[in-house]
PDB file of C-alpha atoms in Angstrom:
ATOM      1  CA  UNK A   1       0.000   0.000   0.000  1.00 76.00           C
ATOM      2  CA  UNK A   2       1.091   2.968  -1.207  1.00 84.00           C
ATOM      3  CA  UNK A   3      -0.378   5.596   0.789  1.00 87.00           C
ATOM      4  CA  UNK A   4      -3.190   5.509   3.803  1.00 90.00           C
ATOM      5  CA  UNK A   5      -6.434   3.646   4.744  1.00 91.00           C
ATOM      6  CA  UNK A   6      -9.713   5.839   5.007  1.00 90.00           C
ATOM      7  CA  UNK A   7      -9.660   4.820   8.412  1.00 92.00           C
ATOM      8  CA  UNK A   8      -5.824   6.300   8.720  1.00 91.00           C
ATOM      9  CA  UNK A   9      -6.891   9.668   7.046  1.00 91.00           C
ATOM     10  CA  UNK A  10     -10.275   9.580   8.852  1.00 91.00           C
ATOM     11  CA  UNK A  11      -7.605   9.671  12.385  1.00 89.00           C
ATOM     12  CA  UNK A  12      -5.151  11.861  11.199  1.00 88.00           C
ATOM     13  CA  UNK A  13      -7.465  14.852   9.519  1.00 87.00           C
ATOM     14  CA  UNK A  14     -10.360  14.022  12.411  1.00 85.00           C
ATOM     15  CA  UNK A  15     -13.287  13.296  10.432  1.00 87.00           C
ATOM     16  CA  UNK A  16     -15.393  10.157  10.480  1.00 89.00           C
ATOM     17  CA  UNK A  17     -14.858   7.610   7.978  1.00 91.00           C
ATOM     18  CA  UNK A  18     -17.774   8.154   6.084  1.00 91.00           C
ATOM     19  CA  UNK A  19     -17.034  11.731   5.860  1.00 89.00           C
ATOM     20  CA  UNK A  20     -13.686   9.948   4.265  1.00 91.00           C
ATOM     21  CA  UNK A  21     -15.744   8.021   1.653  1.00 92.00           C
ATOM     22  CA  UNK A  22     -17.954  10.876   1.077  1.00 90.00           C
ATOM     23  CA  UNK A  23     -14.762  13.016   0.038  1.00 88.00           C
ATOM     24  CA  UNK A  24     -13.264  10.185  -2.350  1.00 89.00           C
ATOM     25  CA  UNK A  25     -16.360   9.668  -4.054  1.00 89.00           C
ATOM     26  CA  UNK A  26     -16.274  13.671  -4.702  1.00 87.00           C
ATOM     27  CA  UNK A  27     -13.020  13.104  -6.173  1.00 86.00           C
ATOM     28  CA  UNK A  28     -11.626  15.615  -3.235  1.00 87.00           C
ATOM     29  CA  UNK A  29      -8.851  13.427  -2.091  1.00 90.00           C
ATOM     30  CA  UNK A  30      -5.957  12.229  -4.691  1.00 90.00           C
ATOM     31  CA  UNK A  31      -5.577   8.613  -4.953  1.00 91.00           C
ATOM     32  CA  UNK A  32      -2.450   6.356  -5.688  1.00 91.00           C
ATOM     33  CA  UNK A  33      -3.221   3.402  -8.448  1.00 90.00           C
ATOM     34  CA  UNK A  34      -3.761   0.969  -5.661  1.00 91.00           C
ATOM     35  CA  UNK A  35      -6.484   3.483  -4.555  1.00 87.00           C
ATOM     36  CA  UNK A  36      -4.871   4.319  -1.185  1.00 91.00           C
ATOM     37  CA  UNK A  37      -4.978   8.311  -0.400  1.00 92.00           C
ATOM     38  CA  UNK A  38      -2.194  10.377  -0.485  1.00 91.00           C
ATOM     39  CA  UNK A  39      -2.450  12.243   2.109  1.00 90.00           C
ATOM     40  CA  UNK A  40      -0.405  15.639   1.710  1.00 90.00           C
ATOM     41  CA  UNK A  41      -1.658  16.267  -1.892  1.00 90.00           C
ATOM     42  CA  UNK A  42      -5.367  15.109  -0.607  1.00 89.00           C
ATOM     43  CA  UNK A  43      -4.735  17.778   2.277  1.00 89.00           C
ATOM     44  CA  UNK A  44      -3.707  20.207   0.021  1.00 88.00           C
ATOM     45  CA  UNK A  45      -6.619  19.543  -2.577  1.00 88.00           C
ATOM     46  CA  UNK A  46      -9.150  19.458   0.264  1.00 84.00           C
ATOM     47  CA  UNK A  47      -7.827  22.748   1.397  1.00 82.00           C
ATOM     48  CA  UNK A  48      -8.952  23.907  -1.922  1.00 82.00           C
ATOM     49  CA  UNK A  49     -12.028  22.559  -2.381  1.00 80.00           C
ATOM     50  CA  UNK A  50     -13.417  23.175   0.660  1.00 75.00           C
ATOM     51  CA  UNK A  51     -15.838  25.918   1.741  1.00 70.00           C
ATOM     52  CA  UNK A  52     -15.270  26.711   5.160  1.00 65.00           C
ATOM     53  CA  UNK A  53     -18.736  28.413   5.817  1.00 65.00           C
ATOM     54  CA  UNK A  54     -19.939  24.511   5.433  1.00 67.00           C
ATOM     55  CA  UNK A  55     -17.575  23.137   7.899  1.00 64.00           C
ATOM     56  CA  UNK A  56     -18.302  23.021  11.592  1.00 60.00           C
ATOM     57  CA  UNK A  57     -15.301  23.864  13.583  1.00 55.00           C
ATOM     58  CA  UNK A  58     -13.862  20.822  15.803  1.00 54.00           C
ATOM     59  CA  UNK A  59     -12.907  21.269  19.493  1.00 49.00           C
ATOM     60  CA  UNK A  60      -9.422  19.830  19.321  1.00 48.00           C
ATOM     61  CA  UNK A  61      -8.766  16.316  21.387  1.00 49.00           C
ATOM     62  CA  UNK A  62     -12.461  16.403  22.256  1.00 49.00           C
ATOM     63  CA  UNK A  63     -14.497  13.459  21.751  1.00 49.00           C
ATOM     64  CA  UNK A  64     -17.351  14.673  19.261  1.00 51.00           C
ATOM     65  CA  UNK A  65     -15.802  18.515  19.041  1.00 53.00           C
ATOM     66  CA  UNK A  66     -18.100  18.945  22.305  1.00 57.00           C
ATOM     67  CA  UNK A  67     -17.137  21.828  24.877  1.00 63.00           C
ATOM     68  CA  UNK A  68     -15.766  20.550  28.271  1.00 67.00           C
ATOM     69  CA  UNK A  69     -18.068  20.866  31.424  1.00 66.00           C
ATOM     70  CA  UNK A  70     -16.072  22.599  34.117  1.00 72.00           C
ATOM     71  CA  UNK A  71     -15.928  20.103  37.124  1.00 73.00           C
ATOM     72  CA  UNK A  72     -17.959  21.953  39.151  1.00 76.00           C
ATOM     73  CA  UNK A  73     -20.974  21.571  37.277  1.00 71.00           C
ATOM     74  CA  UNK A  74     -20.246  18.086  37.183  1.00 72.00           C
ATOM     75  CA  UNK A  75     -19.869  17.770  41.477  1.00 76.00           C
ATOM     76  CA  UNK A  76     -23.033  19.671  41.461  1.00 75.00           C
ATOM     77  CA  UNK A  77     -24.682  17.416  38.581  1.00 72.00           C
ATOM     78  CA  UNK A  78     -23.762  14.435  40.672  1.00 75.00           C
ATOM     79  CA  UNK A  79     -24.766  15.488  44.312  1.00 79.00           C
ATOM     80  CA  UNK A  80     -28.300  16.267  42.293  1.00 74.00           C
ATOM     81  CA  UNK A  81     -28.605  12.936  40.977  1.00 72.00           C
ATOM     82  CA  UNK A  82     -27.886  11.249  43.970  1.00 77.00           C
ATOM     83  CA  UNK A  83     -30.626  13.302  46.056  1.00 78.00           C
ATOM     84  CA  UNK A  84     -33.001  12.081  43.176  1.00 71.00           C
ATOM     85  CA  UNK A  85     -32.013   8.242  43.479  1.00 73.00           C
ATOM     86  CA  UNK A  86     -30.325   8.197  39.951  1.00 68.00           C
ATOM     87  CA  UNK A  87     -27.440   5.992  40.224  1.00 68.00           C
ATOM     88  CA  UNK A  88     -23.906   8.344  39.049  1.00 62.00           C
ATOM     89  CA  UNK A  89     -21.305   6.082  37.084  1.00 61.00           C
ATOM     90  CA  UNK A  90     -18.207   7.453  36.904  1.00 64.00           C
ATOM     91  CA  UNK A  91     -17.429   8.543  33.199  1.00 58.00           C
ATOM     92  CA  UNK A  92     -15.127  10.351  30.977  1.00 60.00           C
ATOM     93  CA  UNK A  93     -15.124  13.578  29.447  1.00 59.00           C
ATOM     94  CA  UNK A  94     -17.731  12.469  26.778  1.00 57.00           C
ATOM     95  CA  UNK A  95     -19.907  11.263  29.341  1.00 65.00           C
ATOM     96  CA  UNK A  96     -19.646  14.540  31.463  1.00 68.00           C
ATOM     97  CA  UNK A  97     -21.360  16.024  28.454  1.00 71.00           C
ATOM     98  CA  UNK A  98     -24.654  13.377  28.957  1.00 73.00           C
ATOM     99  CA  UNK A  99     -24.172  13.822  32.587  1.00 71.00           C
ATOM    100  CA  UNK A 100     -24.648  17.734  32.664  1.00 73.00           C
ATOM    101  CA  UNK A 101     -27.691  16.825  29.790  1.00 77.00           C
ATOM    102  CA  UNK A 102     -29.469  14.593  32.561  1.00 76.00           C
ATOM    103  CA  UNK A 103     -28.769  17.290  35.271  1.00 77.00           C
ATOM    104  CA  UNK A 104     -30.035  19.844  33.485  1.00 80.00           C
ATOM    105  CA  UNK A 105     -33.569  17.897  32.410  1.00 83.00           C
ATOM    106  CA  UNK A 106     -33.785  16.602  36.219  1.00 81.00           C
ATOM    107  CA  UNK A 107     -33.549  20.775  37.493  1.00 82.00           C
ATOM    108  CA  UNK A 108     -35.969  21.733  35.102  1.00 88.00           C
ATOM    109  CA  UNK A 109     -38.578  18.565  35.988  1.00 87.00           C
ATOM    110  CA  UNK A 110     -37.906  19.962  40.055  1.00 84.00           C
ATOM    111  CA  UNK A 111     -38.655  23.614  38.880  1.00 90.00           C
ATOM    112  CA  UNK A 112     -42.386  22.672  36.987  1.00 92.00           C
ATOM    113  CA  UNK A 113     -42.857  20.827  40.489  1.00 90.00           C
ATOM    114  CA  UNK A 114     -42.317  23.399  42.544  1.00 88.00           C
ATOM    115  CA  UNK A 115     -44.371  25.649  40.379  1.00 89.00           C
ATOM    116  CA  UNK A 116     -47.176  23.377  40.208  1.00 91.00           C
ATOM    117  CA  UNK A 117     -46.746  23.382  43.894  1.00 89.00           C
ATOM    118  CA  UNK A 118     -46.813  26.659  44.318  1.00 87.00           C
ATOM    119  CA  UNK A 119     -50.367  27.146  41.899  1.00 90.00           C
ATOM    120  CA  UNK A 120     -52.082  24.476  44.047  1.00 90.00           C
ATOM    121  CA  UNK A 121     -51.152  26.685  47.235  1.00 86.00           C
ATOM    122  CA  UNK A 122     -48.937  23.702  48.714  1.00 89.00           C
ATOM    123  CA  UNK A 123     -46.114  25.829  49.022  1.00 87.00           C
ATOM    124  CA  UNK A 124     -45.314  29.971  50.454  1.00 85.00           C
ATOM    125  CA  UNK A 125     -43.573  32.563  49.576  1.00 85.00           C
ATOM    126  CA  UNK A 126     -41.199  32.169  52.656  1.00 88.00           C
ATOM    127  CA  UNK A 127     -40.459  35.740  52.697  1.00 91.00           C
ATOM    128  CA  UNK A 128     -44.856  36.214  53.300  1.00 89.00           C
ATOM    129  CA  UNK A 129     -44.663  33.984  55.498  1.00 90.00           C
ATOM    130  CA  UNK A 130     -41.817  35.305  57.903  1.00 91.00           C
ATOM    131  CA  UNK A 131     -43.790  38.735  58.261  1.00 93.00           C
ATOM    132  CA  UNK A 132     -46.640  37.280  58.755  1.00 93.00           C
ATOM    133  CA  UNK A 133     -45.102  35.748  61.839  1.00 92.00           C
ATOM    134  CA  UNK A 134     -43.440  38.462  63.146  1.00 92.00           C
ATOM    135  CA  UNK A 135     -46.761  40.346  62.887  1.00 94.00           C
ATOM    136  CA  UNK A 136     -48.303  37.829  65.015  1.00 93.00           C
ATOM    137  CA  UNK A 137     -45.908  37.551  67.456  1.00 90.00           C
ATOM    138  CA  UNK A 138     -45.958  41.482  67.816  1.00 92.00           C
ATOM    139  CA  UNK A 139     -49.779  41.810  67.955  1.00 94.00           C
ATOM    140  CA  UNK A 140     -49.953  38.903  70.860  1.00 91.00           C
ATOM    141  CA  UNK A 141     -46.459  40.558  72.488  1.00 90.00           C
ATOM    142  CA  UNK A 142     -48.594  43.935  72.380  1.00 92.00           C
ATOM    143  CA  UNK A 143     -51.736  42.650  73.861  1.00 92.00           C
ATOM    144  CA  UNK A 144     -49.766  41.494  76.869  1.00 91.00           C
ATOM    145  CA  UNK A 145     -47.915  44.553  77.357  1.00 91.00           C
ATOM    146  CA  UNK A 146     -51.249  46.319  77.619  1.00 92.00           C
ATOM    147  CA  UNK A 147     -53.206  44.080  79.659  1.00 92.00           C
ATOM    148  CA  UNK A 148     -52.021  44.992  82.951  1.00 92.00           C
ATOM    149  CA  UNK A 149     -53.302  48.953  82.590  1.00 90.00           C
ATOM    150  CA  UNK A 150     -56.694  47.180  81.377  1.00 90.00           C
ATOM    151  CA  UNK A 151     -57.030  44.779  84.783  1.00 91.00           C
ATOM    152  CA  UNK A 152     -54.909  46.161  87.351  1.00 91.00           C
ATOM    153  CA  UNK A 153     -57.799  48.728  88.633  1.00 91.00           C
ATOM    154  CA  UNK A 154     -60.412  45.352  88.919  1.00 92.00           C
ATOM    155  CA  UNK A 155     -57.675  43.566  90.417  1.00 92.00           C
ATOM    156  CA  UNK A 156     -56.839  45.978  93.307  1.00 91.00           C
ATOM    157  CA  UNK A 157     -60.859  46.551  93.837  1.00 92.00           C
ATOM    158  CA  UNK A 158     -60.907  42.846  94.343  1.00 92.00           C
ATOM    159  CA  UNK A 159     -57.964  43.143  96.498  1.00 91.00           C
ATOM    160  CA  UNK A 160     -58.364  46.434  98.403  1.00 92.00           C
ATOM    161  CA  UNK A 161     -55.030  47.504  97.064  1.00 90.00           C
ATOM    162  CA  UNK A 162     -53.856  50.469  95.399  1.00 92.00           C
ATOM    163  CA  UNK A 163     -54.025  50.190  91.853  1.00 92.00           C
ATOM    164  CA  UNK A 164     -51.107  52.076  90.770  1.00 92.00           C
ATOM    165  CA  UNK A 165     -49.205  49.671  92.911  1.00 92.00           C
ATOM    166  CA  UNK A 166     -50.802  46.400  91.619  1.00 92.00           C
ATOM    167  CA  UNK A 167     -50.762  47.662  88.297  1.00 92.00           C
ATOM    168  CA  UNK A 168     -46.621  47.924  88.608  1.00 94.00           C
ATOM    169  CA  UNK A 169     -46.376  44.607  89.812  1.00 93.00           C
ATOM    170  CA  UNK A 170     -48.459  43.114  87.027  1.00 93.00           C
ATOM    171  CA  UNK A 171     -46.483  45.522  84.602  1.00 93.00           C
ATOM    172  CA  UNK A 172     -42.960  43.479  86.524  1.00 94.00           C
ATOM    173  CA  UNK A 173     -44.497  40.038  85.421  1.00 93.00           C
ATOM    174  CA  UNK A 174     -46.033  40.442  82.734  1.00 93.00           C
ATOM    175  CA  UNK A 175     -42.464  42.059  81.427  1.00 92.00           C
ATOM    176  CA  UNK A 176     -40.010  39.250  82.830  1.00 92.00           C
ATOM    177  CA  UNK A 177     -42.172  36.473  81.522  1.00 91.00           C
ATOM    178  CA  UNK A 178     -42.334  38.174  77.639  1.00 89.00           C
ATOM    179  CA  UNK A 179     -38.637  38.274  78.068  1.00 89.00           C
ATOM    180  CA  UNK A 180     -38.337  34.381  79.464  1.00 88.00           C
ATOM    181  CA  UNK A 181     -40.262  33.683  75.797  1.00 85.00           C
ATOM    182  CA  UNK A 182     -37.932  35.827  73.925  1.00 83.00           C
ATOM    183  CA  UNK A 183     -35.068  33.717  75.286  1.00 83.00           C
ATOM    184  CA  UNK A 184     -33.896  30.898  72.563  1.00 77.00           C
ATOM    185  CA  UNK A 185     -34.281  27.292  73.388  1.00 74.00           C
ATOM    186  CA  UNK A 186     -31.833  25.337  72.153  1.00 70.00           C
ATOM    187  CA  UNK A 187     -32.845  21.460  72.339  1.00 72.00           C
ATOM    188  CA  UNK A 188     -30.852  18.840  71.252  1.00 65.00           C
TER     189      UNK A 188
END
């Protein structure tokens, strides 16, 4: 054999084989009588005959000419799949490509959950729900603060005390038991 296989162009110019076969039939490659290619005057005519604007550009040493997923993605992708019981081989770089694919279909499944969630009123907006709280908590705190002025006078007539007097210590009470509440509990 005089020159290379298909399958030895194919390799060295990184095209498939068929793209190989597609080229010879075009008469785009030159050919030694035993119908090997020669492969500098094939490069050289291909060179020549080819229109760029056709051609997709090839990533270099990338399987497919596909773009690398940073490894990030692909700790993140993986921690994801996990939480949703998909088993995670490990793979190569062509498979981080499929990988980041099935990540990215699984995210977008979670987010049409949530929103259907959030249509059928399962779910709050947490920041709503966090002043609503506090607006509770401050209304009720309130009430107490002002509930000894409104019983300390039938208090002391029930008594026979002064009411300034049994209003302060209510006031006292009332005040160190509000703060008791306030106090985190930490259980564990």
């Amino acid at each position: 054999m005089q020159g290379m296989s298909e399958r030895q162009y194919a390799a060295r110019v990184g095209l498939s084989r068929g793209a190989i076969q597609k080229a010879k039939r075009a008469g785009r490659l030159v050919l030694f009588p035993d119908d090997s290619i020669d492969a500098e005057a094939s490069d050289r005519r291909r060179a020549e005959t080819t229109d760029l604007s056709k051609s997709r550009p090839k990533a270099a040493g990338r399987p497919g000419g596909m773009k690398p997923v940073p490894a990030a993605v692909i700790a993140s992708a993986n921690e994801t799949l996990r939480e949703n019981g998909v088993t995670v081989p490990e793979v190569g770089e062509a498979g981080a490509y499929m990988k980041a694919k099935t990540f990215n279909e699984i995210m977008k499944a979670q987010e049409r959950k949530l929103g259907l969630q959030i249509k059928r009123g399962e779910l709050v907006d947490r920041n709503r729900a966090i002043s609503l709280v506090f607006r509770l908590a401050r209304e009720e705190r309130d009430a107490w603060v002002n509930w000894p002025a409104r019983v300390a006078a039938l208090m002391a007539a029930e008594l026979g005390t002064e009411t300034a007097a049994m209003q302060k210590v209510l006031e006292a009470h009332v005040r160190a038991h509000l703060e008791e509440l306030a106090q985190p509990r930490i259980a564990l």
